[in-house]
């Protein structure tokens, strides 16, 4: 009556997104669950500092992201964002922030409805160092049928384009 049914997808592409149905049969009945596969592409941003301008670049993002800058205290700052879409629908992100302090810490968030990249860039003199982490959006629900109780998640597949 209870158990685990796993689905492993390899070589996932953006064109694979959509709804899939999983059917399970056993001696006392059957069960069915629909899973919606979502896809995303991303790359970690890099940072440069030149003449008081802090810039970030991330080559691969899908779906289209938003970029937000904030200072150490969390105050939102106005950056200049340029998003360029390739013929394959992948976005390149370039964002600049100016002026910046030569001893400040800034946070750059690049996010879409599937994932968030949060980078903390620290400026020391004419150098910039940074660290980045990612969070992924998933949703889960508990589906029950007369014969089968199954836990399912909306699948999130991340693909990285080289």
Short mmCIF file of C-alpha atoms in Angstrom, two decimals:
data_model
loop_
_atom_site.label_atom_id
_atom_site.label_comp_id
_atom_site.label_asym_id
_atom_site.label_seq_id
_atom_site.Cartn_x
_atom_site.Cartn_y
_atom_site.Cartn_z
CA UNK A 1 0.00 0.00 0.00
CA UNK A 2 2.92 2.37 0.55
CA UNK A 3 6.23 2.62 -1.20
CA UNK A 4 8.47 4.69 -3.39
CA UNK A 5 8.47 5.01 -7.15
CA UNK A 6 11.40 7.01 -8.51
CA UNK A 7 11.92 8.65 -11.88
CA UNK A 8 15.43 9.42 -13.15
CA UNK A 9 15.82 11.61 -16.22
CA UNK A 10 19.23 12.00 -17.87
CA UNK A 11 20.32 14.39 -20.59
CA UNK A 12 17.37 16.71 -19.91
CA UNK A 13 16.88 19.55 -22.40
CA UNK A 14 14.67 22.59 -22.30
CA UNK A 15 12.39 20.96 -24.87
CA UNK A 16 11.68 18.16 -22.32
CA UNK A 17 9.70 20.46 -20.05
CA UNK A 18 6.06 19.64 -19.68
CA UNK A 19 3.68 17.24 -17.98
CA UNK A 20 4.46 13.55 -17.51
CA UNK A 21 2.17 10.85 -16.13
CA UNK A 22 3.40 8.07 -13.87
CA UNK A 23 1.14 5.02 -13.57
CA UNK A 24 1.69 2.37 -10.92
CA UNK A 25 -0.08 -0.99 -10.74
CA UNK A 26 0.08 -3.48 -7.91
CA UNK A 27 -1.96 -6.44 -6.71
CA UNK A 28 -4.59 -4.34 -4.92
CA UNK A 29 -5.10 -1.57 -7.46
CA UNK A 30 -3.49 1.19 -9.45
CA UNK A 31 -2.42 4.77 -8.98
CA UNK A 32 -1.52 7.62 -11.23
CA UNK A 33 0.23 10.93 -10.67
CA UNK A 34 1.06 13.79 -13.03
CA UNK A 35 4.45 15.44 -12.70
CA UNK A 36 5.25 18.78 -14.31
CA UNK A 37 8.90 19.03 -15.33
CA UNK A 38 10.38 22.53 -15.27
CA UNK A 39 13.79 23.35 -16.77
CA UNK A 40 16.30 26.09 -16.13
CA UNK A 41 19.79 27.12 -17.17
CA UNK A 42 22.17 29.18 -15.09
CA UNK A 43 25.77 30.13 -14.56
CA UNK A 44 27.47 31.64 -11.55
CA UNK A 45 28.22 35.34 -11.94
CA UNK A 46 31.71 36.79 -11.98
CA UNK A 47 32.59 40.27 -10.73
CA UNK A 48 35.01 42.98 -11.80
CA UNK A 49 35.86 46.39 -10.37
CA UNK A 50 37.08 49.16 -12.62
CA UNK A 51 37.22 52.89 -11.88
CA UNK A 52 34.64 52.76 -9.10
CA UNK A 53 32.19 50.59 -11.08
CA UNK A 54 31.28 47.13 -9.79
CA UNK A 55 30.16 44.86 -12.63
CA UNK A 56 28.81 41.34 -12.73
CA UNK A 57 28.41 38.96 -15.68
CA UNK A 58 26.51 35.68 -15.88
CA UNK A 59 26.49 34.00 -19.30
CA UNK A 60 23.63 31.49 -19.08
CA UNK A 61 20.16 32.11 -17.62
CA UNK A 62 16.77 30.68 -18.48
CA UNK A 63 14.00 31.65 -17.91
CA UNK A 64 14.63 35.39 -18.11
CA UNK A 65 15.97 36.66 -14.77
CA UNK A 66 15.72 39.88 -12.77
CA UNK A 67 18.79 41.48 -11.18
CA UNK A 68 18.75 43.31 -7.84
CA UNK A 69 21.60 45.00 -5.98
CA UNK A 70 21.65 45.88 -2.28
CA UNK A 71 24.18 47.24 0.18
CA UNK A 72 25.45 45.63 3.39
CA UNK A 73 22.39 46.89 5.31
CA UNK A 74 19.96 45.44 2.75
CA UNK A 75 19.02 48.77 1.16
CA UNK A 76 18.10 48.21 -2.51
CA UNK A 77 20.43 50.04 -4.91
CA UNK A 78 19.87 51.08 -8.51
CA UNK A 79 22.00 49.08 -10.93
CA UNK A 80 22.21 49.21 -14.71
CA UNK A 81 21.05 45.85 -16.08
CA UNK A 82 21.48 44.55 -19.62
CA UNK A 83 19.90 41.20 -20.54
CA UNK A 84 20.74 39.81 -23.96
CA UNK A 85 18.77 36.86 -25.36
CA UNK A 86 20.50 34.36 -27.66
CA UNK A 87 18.85 32.63 -30.59
CA UNK A 88 18.32 29.61 -28.30
CA UNK A 89 16.43 31.68 -25.70
CA UNK A 90 19.26 31.77 -23.15
CA UNK A 91 19.90 35.13 -21.48
CA UNK A 92 23.27 36.71 -20.77
CA UNK A 93 23.28 39.08 -17.79
CA UNK A 94 25.53 42.13 -17.40
CA UNK A 95 24.84 44.48 -14.52
CA UNK A 96 26.82 47.41 -13.15
CA UNK A 97 26.62 49.36 -9.92
CA UNK A 98 28.16 52.77 -9.42
CA UNK A 99 29.48 54.50 -7.48
CA UNK A 100 30.72 51.96 -4.95
CA UNK A 101 32.88 52.38 -1.85
CA UNK A 102 36.43 51.05 -2.01
CA UNK A 103 35.76 49.11 1.21
CA UNK A 104 32.12 48.07 0.82
CA UNK A 105 30.12 44.86 0.61
CA UNK A 106 27.31 44.50 -1.92
CA UNK A 107 24.79 41.77 -2.69
CA UNK A 108 23.70 40.94 -6.22
CA UNK A 109 20.67 38.68 -6.68
CA UNK A 110 19.90 37.17 -10.07
CA UNK A 111 16.59 35.34 -10.00
CA UNK A 112 13.78 33.90 -12.04
CA UNK A 113 10.77 31.81 -11.05
CA UNK A 114 12.91 28.65 -10.72
CA UNK A 115 16.13 29.68 -9.01
CA UNK A 116 18.00 32.46 -7.27
CA UNK A 117 21.71 33.25 -7.36
CA UNK A 118 22.83 35.36 -4.41
CA UNK A 119 26.35 36.78 -4.55
CA UNK A 120 28.09 38.83 -1.93
CA UNK A 121 30.86 40.96 -3.41
CA UNK A 122 33.37 42.61 -1.09
CA UNK A 123 35.56 45.46 -2.30
CA UNK A 124 38.93 46.01 -0.66
CA UNK A 125 40.82 48.84 -2.31
CA UNK A 126 41.02 48.02 -6.01
CA UNK A 127 40.18 44.31 -5.54
CA UNK A 128 36.85 42.51 -5.44
CA UNK A 129 36.18 39.06 -4.01
CA UNK A 130 32.85 37.28 -3.97
CA UNK A 131 30.95 34.20 -2.95
CA UNK A 132 27.77 32.86 -4.54
CA UNK A 133 25.11 30.40 -3.52
CA UNK A 134 21.96 29.19 -5.27
CA UNK A 135 18.49 28.35 -4.04
CA UNK A 136 16.03 26.37 -6.12
CA UNK A 137 12.27 26.63 -6.19
CA UNK A 138 10.34 23.39 -5.76
CA UNK A 139 6.82 22.61 -4.73
CA UNK A 140 5.43 19.44 -3.27
CA UNK A 141 2.01 18.05 -2.64
CA UNK A 142 0.53 14.92 -1.17
CA UNK A 143 -1.71 13.04 -3.61
CA UNK A 144 -4.04 10.30 -2.44
CA UNK A 145 -6.14 7.81 -4.34
CA UNK A 146 -8.40 5.01 -3.14
CA UNK A 147 -5.70 2.42 -3.66
CA UNK A 148 -2.42 4.28 -3.50
CA UNK A 149 -0.88 7.07 -1.48
CA UNK A 150 2.04 8.71 -3.28
CA UNK A 151 4.15 11.73 -2.46
CA UNK A 152 5.21 13.71 -5.49
CA UNK A 153 7.14 16.87 -6.23
CA UNK A 154 7.04 19.24 -9.11
CA UNK A 155 10.32 18.34 -10.75
CA UNK A 156 12.95 20.98 -11.29
CA UNK A 157 15.70 20.02 -13.70
CA UNK A 158 18.65 22.32 -14.04
CA UNK A 159 20.76 22.06 -17.11
CA UNK A 160 24.06 23.77 -17.56
CA UNK A 161 25.06 24.74 -21.08
CA UNK A 162 28.71 24.73 -22.00
#
